[in-house]
Coordinates of C-alpha atoms in Angstrom, one line a residue:
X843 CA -1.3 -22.8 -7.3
X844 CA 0.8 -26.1 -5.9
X845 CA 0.8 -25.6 -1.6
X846 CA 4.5 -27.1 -1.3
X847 CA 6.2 -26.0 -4.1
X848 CA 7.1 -22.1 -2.6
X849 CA 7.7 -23.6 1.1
X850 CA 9.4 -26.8 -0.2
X851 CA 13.2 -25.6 0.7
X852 CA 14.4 -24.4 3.9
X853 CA 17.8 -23.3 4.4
X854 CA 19.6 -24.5 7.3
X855 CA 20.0 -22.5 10.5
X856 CA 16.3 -21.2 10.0
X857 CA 14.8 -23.6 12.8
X858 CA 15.0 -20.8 15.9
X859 CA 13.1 -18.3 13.6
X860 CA 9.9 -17.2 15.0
X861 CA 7.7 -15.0 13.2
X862 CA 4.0 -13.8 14.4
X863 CA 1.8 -15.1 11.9
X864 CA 0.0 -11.9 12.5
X865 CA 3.1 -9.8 11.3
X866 CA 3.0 -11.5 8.3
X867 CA -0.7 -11.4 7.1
X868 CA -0.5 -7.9 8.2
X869 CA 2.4 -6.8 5.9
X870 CA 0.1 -8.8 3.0
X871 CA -3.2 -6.7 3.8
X872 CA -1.2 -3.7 3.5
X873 CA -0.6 -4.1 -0.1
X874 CA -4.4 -5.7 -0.3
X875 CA -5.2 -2.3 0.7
X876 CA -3.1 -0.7 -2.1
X877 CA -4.6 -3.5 -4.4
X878 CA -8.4 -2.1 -3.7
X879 CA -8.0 1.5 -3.7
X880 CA -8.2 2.0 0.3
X881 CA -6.2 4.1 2.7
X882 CA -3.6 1.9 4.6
X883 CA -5.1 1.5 7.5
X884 CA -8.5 -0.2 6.3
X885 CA -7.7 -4.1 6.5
X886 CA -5.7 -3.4 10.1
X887 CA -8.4 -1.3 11.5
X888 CA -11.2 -3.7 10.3
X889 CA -9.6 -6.6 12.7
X890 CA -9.7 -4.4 15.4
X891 CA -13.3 -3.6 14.8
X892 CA -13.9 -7.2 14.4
X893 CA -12.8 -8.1 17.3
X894 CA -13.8 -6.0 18.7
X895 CA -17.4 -6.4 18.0
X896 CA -17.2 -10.4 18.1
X897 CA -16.1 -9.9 22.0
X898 CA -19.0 -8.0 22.4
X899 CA -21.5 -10.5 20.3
X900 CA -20.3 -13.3 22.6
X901 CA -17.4 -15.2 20.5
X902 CA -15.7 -18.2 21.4
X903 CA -12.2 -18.3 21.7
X904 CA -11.8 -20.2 18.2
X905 CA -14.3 -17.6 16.7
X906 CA -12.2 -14.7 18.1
X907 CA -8.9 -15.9 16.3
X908 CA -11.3 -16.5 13.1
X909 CA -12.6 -13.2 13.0
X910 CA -9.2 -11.9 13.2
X911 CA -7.6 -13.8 10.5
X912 CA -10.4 -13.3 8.6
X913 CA -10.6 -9.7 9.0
X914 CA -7.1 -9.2 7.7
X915 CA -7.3 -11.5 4.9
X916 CA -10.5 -10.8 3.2
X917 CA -9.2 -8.7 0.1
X918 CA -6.6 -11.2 -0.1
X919 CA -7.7 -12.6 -3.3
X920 CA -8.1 -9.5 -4.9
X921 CA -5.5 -9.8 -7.6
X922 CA -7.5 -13.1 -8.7
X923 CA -9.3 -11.4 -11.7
X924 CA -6.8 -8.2 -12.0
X925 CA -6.5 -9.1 -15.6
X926 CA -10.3 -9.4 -16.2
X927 CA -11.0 -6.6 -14.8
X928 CA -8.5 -4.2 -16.4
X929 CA -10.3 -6.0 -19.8
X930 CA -13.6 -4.5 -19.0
X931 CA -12.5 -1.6 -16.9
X932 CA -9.7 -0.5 -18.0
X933 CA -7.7 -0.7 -14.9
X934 CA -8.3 -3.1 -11.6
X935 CA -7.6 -0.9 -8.6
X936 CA -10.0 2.6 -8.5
X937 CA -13.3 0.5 -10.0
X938 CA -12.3 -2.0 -6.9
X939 CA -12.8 1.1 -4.1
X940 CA -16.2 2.7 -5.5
X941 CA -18.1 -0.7 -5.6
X942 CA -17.3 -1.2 -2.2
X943 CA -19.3 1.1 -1.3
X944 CA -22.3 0.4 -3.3
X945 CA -25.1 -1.6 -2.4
X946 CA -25.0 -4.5 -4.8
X947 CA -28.2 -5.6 -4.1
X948 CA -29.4 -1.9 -5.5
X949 CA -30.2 -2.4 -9.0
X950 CA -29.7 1.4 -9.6
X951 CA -26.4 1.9 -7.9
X952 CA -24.8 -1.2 -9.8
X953 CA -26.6 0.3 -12.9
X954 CA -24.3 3.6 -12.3
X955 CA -21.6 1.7 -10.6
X956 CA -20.8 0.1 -14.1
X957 CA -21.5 3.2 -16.0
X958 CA -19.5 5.6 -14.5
X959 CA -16.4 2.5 -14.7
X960 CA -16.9 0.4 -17.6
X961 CA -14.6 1.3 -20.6
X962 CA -13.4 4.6 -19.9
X963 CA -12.0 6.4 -23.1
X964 CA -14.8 4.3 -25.3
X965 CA -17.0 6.1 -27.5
X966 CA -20.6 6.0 -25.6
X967 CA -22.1 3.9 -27.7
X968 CA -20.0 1.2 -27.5
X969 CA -19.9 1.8 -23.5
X970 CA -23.3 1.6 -23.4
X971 CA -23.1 -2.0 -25.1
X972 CA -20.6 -2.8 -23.1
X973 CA -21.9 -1.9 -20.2
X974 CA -25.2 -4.1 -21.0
X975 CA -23.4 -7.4 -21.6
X976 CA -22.1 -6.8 -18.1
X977 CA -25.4 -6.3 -16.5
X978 CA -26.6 -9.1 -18.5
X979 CA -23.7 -11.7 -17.4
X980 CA -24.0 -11.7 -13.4
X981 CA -22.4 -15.0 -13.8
X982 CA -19.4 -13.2 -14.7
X983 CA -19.5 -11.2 -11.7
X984 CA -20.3 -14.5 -8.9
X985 CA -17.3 -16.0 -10.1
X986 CA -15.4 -13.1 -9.8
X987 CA -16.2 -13.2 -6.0
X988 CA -16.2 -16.9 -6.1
X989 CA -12.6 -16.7 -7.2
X990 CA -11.5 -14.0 -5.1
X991 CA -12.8 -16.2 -1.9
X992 CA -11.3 -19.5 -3.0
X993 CA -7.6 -17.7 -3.5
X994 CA -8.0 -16.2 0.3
X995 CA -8.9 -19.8 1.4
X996 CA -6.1 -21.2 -0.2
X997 CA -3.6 -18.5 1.5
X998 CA -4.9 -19.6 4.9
X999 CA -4.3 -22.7 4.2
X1000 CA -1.0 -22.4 2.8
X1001 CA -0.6 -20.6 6.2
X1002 CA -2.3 -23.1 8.0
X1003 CA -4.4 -21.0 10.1
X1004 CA -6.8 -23.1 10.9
X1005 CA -10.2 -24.7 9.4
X1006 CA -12.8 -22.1 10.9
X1007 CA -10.9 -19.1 9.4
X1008 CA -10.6 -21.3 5.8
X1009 CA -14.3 -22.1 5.6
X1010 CA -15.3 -18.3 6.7
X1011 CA -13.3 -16.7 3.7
X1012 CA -16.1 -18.6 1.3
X1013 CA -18.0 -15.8 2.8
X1014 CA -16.5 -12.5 2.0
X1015 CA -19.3 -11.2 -0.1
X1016 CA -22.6 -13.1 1.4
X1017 CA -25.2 -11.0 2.6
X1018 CA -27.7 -11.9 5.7
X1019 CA -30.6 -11.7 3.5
X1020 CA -29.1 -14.6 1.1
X1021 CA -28.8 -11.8 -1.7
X1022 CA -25.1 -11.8 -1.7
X1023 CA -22.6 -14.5 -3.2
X1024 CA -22.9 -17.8 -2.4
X1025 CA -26.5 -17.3 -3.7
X1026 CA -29.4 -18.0 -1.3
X1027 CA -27.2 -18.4 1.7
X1028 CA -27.8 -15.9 4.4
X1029 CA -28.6 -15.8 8.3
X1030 CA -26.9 -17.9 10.8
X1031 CA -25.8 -20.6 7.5
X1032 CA -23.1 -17.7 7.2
X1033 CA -20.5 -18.3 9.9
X1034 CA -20.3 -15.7 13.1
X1035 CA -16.5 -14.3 11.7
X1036 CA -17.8 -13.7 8.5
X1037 CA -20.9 -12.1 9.9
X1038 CA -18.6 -9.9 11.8
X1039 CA -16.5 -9.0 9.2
X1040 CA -19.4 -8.0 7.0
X1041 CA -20.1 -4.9 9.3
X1042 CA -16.6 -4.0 10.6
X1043 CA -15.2 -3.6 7.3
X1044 CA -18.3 -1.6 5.6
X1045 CA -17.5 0.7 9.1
X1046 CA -14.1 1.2 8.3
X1047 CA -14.8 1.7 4.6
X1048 CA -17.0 4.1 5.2
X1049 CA -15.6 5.7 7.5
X1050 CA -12.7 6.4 5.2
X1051 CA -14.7 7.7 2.7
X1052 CA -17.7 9.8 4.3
X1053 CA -16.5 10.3 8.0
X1054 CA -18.4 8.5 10.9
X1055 CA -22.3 9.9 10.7
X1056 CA -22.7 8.4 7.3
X1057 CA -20.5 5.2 8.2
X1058 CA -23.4 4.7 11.2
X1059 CA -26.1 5.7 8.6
X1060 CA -25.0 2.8 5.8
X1061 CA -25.0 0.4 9.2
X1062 CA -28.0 1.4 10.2
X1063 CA -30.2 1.4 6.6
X1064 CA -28.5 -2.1 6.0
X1065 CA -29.3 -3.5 8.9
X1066 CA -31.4 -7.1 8.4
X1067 CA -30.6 -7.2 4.8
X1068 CA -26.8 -7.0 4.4
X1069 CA -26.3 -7.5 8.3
X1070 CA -27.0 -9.6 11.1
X1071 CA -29.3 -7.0 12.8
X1072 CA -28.3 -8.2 16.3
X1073 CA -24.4 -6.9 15.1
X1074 CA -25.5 -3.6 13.8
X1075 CA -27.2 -2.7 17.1
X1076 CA -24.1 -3.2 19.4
X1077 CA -22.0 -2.1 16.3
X1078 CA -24.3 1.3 16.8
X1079 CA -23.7 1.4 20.4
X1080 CA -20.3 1.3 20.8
X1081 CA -18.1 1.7 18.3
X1082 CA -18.1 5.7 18.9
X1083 CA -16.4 4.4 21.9
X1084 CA -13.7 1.9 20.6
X1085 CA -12.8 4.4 17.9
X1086 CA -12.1 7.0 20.1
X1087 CA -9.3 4.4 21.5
X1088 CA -7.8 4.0 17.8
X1089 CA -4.9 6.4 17.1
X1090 CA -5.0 5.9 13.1
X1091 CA -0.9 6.9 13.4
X1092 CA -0.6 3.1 15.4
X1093 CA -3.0 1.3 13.7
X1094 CA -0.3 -1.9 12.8
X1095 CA 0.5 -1.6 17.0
X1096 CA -3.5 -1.9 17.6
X1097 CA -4.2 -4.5 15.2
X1098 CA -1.2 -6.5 16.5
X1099 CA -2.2 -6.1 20.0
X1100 CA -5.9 -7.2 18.8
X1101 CA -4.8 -10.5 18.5
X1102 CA -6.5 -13.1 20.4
X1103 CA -4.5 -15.5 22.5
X1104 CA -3.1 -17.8 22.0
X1105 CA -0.9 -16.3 19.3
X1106 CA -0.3 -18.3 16.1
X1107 CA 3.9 -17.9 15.3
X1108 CA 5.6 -19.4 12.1
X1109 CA 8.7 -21.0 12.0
X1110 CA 11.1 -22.6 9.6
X1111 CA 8.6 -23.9 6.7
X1112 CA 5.6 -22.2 8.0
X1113 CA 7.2 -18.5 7.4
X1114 CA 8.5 -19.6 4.0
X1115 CA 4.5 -20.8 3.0
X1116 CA 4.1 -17.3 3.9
X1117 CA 6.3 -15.3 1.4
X1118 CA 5.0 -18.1 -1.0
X1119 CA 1.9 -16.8 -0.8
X1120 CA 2.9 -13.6 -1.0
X1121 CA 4.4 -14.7 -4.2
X1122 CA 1.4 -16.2 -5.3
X1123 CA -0.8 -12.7 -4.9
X1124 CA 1.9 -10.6 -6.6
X1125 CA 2.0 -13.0 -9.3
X1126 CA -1.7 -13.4 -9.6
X1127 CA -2.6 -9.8 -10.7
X1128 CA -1.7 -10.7 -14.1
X1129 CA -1.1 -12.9 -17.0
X1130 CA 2.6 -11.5 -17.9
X1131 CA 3.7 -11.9 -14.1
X1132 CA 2.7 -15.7 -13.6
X1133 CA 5.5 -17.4 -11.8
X1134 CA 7.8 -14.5 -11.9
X1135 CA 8.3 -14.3 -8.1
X1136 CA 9.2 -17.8 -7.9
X1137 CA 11.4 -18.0 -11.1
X1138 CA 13.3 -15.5 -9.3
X1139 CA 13.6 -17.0 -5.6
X1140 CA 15.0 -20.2 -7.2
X1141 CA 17.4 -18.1 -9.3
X1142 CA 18.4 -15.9 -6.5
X1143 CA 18.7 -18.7 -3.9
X1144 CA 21.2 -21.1 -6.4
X1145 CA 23.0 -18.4 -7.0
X1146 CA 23.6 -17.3 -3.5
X1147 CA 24.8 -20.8 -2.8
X1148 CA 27.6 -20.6 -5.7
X1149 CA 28.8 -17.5 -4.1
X1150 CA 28.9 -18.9 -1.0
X1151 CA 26.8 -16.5 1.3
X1152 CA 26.1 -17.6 4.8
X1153 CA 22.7 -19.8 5.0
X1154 CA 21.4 -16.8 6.9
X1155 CA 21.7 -14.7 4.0
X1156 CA 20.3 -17.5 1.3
X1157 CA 17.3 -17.6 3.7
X1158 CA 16.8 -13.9 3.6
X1159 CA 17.4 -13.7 0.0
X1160 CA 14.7 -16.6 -1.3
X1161 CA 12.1 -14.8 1.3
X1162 CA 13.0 -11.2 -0.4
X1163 CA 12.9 -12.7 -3.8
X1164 CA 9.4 -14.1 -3.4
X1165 CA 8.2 -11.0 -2.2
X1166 CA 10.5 -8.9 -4.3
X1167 CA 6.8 -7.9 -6.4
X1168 CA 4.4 -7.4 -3.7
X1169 CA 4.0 -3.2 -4.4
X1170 CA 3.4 -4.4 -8.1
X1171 CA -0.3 -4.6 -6.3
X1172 CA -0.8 -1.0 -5.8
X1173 CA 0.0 -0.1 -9.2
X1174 CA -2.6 -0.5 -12.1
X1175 CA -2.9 -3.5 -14.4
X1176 CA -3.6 -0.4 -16.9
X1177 CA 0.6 0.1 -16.4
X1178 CA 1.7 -3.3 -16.4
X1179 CA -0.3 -4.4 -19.3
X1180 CA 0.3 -1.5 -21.7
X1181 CA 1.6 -2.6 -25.3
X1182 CA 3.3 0.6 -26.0
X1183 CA 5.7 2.9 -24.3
X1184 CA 4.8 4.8 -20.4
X1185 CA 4.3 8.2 -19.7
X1186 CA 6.1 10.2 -17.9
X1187 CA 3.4 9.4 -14.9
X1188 CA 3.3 5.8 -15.9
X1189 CA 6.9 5.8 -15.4
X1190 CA 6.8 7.5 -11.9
X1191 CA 4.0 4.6 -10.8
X1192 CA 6.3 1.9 -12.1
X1193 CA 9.4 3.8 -9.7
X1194 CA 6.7 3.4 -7.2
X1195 CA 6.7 -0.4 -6.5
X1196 CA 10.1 -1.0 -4.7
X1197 CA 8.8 1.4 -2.3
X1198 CA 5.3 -0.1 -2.0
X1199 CA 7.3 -3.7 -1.1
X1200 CA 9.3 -2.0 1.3
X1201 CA 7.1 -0.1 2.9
X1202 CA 4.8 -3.9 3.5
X1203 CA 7.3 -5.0 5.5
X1204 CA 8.4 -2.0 7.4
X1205 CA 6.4 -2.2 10.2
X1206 CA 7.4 -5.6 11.7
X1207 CA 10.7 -5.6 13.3
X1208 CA 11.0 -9.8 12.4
X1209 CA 10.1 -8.8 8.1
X1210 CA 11.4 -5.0 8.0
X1211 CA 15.1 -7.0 6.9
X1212 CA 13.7 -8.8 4.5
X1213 CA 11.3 -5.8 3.5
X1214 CA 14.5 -3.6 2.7
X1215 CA 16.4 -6.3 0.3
X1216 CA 13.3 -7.3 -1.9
X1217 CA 12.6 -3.0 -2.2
X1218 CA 16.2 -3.4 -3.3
X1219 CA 15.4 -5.3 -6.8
X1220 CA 15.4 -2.3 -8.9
X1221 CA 19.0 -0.6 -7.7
X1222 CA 21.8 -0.5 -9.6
X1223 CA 25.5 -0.2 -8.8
X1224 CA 25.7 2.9 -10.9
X1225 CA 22.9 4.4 -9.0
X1226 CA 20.6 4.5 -11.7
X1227 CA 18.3 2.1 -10.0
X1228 CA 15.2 3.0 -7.8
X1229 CA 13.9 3.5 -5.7
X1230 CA 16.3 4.8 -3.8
X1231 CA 19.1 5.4 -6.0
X1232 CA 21.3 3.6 -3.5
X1233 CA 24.8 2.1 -5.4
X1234 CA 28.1 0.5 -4.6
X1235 CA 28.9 -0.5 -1.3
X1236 CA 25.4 0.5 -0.2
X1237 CA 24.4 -2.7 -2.1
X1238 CA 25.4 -6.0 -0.7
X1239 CA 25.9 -9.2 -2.1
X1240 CA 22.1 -10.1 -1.4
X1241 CA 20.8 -7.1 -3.2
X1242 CA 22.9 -7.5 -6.4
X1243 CA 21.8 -11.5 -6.9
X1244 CA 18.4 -10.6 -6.3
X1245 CA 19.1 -7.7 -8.9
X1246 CA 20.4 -9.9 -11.3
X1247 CA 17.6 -12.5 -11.0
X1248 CA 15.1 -10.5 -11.3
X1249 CA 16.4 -8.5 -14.4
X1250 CA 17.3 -12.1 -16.3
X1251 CA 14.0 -14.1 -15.2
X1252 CA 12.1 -10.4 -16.6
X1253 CA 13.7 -10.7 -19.8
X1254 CA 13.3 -14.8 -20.3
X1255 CA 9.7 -13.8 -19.8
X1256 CA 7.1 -12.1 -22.2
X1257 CA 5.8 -8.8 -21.3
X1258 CA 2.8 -6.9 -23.2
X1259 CA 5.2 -4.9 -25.3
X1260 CA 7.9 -7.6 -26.4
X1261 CA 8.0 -11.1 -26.5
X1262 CA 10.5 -13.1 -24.2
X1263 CA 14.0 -13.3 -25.5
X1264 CA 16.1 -16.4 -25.6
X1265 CA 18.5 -17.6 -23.3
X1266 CA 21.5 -16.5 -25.1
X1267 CA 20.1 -13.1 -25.4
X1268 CA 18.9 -12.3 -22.4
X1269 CA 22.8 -13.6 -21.5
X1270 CA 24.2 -11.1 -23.6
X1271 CA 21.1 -8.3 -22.1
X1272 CA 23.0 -9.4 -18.6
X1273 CA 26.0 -8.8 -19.4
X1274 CA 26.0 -5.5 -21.1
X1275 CA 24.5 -4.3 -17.9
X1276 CA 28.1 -5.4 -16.3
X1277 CA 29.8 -3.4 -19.1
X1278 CA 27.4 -0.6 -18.3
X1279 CA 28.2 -1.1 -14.1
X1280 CA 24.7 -1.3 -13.6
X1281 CA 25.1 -4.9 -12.4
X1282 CA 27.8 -6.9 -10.3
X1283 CA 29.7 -9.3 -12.2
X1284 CA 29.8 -11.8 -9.7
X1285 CA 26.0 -12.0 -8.9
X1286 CA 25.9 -12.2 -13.1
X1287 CA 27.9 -15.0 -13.4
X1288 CA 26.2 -16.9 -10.7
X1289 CA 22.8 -16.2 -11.7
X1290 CA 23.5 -16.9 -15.2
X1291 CA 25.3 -20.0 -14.0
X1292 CA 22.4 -21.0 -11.8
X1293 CA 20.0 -20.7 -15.4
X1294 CA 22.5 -23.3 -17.0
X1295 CA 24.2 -20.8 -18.9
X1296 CA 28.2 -22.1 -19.3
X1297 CA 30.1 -19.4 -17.2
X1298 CA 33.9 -19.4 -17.6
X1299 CA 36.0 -19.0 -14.3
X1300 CA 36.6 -15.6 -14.3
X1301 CA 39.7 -14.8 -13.0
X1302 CA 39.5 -12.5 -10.1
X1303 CA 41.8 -9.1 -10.5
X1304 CA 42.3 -7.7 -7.2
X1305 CA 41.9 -4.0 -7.1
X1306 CA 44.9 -1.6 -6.4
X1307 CA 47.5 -4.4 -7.9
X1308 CA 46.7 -6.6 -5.0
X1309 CA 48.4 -9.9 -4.6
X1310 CA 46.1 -12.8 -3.5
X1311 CA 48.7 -13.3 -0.2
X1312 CA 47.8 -9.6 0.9
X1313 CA 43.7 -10.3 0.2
X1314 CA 44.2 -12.7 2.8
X1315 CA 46.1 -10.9 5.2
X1316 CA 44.0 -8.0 4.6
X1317 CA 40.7 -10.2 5.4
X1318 CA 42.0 -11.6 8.5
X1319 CA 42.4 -7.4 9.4
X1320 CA 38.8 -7.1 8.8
X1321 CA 38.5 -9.8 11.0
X1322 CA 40.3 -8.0 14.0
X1323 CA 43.0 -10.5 14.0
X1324 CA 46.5 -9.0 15.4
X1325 CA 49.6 -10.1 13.4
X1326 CA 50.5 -12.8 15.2
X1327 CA 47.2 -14.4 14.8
X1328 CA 47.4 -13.8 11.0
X1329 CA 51.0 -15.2 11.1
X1330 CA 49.5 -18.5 12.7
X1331 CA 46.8 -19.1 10.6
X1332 CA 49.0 -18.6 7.2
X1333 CA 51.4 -20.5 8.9
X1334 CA 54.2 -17.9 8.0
X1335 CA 56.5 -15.0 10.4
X1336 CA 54.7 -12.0 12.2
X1337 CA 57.7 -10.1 10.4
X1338 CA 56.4 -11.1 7.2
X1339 CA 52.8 -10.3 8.3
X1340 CA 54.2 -6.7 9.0
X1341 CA 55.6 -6.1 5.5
X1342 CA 52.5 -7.4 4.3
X1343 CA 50.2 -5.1 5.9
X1344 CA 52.4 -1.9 4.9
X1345 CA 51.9 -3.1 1.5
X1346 CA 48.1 -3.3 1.6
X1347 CA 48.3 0.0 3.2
X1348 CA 50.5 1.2 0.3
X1349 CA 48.3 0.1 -2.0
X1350 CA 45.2 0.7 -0.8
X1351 CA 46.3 4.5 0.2
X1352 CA 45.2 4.1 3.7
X1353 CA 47.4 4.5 6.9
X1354 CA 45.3 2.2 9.4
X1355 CA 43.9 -1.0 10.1
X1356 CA 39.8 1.0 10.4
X1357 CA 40.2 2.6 7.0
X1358 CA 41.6 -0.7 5.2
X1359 CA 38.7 -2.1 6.8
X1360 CA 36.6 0.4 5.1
X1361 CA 38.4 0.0 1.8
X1362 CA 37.9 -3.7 2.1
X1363 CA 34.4 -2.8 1.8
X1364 CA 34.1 -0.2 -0.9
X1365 CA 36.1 -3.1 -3.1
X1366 CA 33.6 -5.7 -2.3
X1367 CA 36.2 -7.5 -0.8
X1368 CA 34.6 -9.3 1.9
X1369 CA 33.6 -12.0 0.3
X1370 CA 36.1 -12.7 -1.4
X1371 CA 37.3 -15.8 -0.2

């Protein structure tokens, strides 16, 4: 992964955005959540526990912002090894949510970890070999969580976060008795966030999955071995009382409000680094997907500038392309990298991710825009799409460019069932899907011109038998212009404006200036100029 190359554009007009960084990594460990099997809340209500706790453990200032940063980006390498895993597992999401909550310093409960997950469908003897190379191989497994750390590190960076919270990621999976990954590095060697975050996120997993006596039970029995014993005991004391504070229904609004001051806020470059690395963990979670996000926000964003859309928009548009992908996390490598045709409940997984992107982005006033266009990818104009089965004028001009990126960069691409096709046909895959009115022609022409295809000027045939005088007049009504104004600006009589306007009326089979407005719209005349 290159730092610059995703944050290396800025469209104009974007230097008075200001975006919590907090918002941001918080949308991303919402789909780390869907990436590792847990409930929603897990990665928000661990900061809050982390923060909690490292208040009560005495924390710095610059340790408080650490833990928190940490605490929300700790799975955030996860799709590092999807591929890998799916290999030897058969799919790189359930396998991810049992072993946290094994001991891996058990012998026996990694020995049944790995047989109840390794190879599923295999005959048992070949499991059972299977399964023994594994346990064999714990190399394999340390660089797994070597790899998974180093990507996290690399997001905070991108983010620029801050040193403390880059150099406490490297410690995701130590343990405080050394027996944890980095190898032989334990106690105080492991910094304070990282401690933290240890025992706040085996809470909050457990608490998920067994309920609050057994969370305080796993703290308790691990207590000097996988944690700082000194955390455990005011862990013990009070986190009855801080979760009796958490309403799980406003878990983004607590773990926003955790945030220590001062608050870290992107702007300009620093919120586009973000959605690269968003990009970058979509893209991540397998071979067939490398660079897709990307390919897609550069075709988007040139195309966008053909068609003239405000800067505004562009801006929008890049961020939604690059995180277009993101619910592609919450759906199993065993999907995405199947060589034959879906089921029926393949299928409906698939129809899932739109939704899943959306939903990221949802909670943050500043991202739930940009949210709503990249869960937009998969609509069509015939409604076919999904996830919504939104079409027409419910799709903007932003929606059907990203549309037609995303479908031409997928097909210029391999996937595990065909191999990429060539420029000219994925040309001639784009535009059938204009014959089809699945796709806008426009946004074809510009995307495809924006891939170096050779696009003819096509000539623009108004709808209704619309002369290119009465567009503008009509335009400069959507504008709220009275006829005199429209006279002035087209330099011709108010008289001849009149005549004019009864002829878009006419035409258009409306009998006022609101519903030739409206009109305008279902038309997709807006931009027409």
């Amino acid at each position: 992964m290159q730092r610059d190359a995703p944050a290396r554009r800025a469209a104009s007009g974007q230097g008075t955005e200001r975006v919590r960084a907090a918002e941001l990594v918080g949308a991303l460990s919402l789909a780390t959540d869907l990436g590792t099997g847990q409930p929603l809340e897990h990665a928000l209500r661990t900061a809050v526990l982390a923060i909690r706790l490292a208040d009560l453990a005495g924390a710095s200032t610059e340790e408080l912002r650490d833990t928190y940063y940490v605490a929300l980006l700790h799975a955030s390498g996860c799709t590092s090894n999807g591929h890998e895993a799916t290999q030897l597992f058969g799919e790189d999401i359930e396998h991810r949510g049992a072993f946290f909550l094994v001991d891996p310093a058990d012998v026996n409960q990694v020995v049944a970890f790995y047989r109840a997950h390794v190879a599923p469908g295999r005959p048992p003897a070949v499991r059972e070999q299977i399964v023994e190379a594994a346990l064999s191989d714990p190399a394999r497994a340390a660089a797994s969580f070597a790899a998974m750390c180093e990507v996290a590190q690399r997001f905070a960076g991108w983010l620029g976060l801050g040193p403390g919270i880059e150099a406490s990621l490297r410690f995701v999976f130590a343990r405080w008795d050394g027996r944890g990954w980095p190898r032989d590095i334990g106690g105080e060697e492991i910094p304070l966030p990282a401690r933290v975050l240890h025992v706040a996120r085996d809470f909050s997993l457990f608490l998920s999955a067994a309920g609050r006596d057994d969370a305080r039970a796993v703290l308790a029995r691990r207590a000097g071995e996988a944690y700082e014993p000194r955390l455990v005991e005011l862990a013990l004391r009070h986190f009855d009382d801080a979760l009796t504070e958490l309403d799980e229904s406003r878990m983004w609004d607590h773990a926003l409000d955790a945030e220590p001051f001062p608050q870290i806020v992107l702007s300009g470059e620093g919120i586009d680094a973000g959605f690269g690395a968003v990009a970058a963990l979509t893209d991540l979670k397998s071979p067939w997907l490398r660079e897709h996000s990307t390919n897609v926000a550069e075709l988007a964003e040139a195309a966008a500038w053909r068609l003239g859309l405000p800067a505004e928009t562009v801006a929008r548009l890049r961020r939604a392309a690059l995180a277009h992908d993101l619910g592609r996390v919450g759906v199993s490598n065993g999907i995405w990298e199947k060589p034959g045709p879906l089921g029926f409940g393949e299928w409906e997984r698939v129809r899932l991710h739109p939704h899943f992107t959306e939903r990221a982005f949802a909670q943050s006033p500043s991202l739930a825009p940009i949210g709503l266009l990249a869960g937009s990818h998969h609509e069509r104009l015939d409604g076919s799409g999904y996830h919504r089965g939104v079409s027409g004028t419910a799709l903007d001009s932003a929606a059907r460019v990203l549309a037609a990126a995303d479908c031409y960069s997928a097909m210029r691409e391999a996937r595990p069932h065909r191999a990429a096709l060539e420029s000219d046909a994925a040309e001639a895959g784009l535009r059938h899907e204009v014959t089809q009115g699945r796709l806008a022609p426009d946004a074809v022409d510009a995307v495809l011109a924006a891939a170096g295809h050779h696009v003819p000027k096509r000539s623009h045939e108004l709808p209704a038998g619309l002369t290119q005088r009465e567009l503008e007049v009509l335009l400069a009504l959507v504008l709220g212009q009275s006829n005199q104004a429209i006279a002035d600006g087209l330099g011709i009589s108010a008289k001849t404006v009149g005549h004019h306007v009864e002829h878009v009326y006419h035409k258009a089979g409306v009998r006022s200036r609101a519903a030739a407005t409206v009109w305008a719209f279902e038309n997709d005349l807006v931009h027409a100029r």
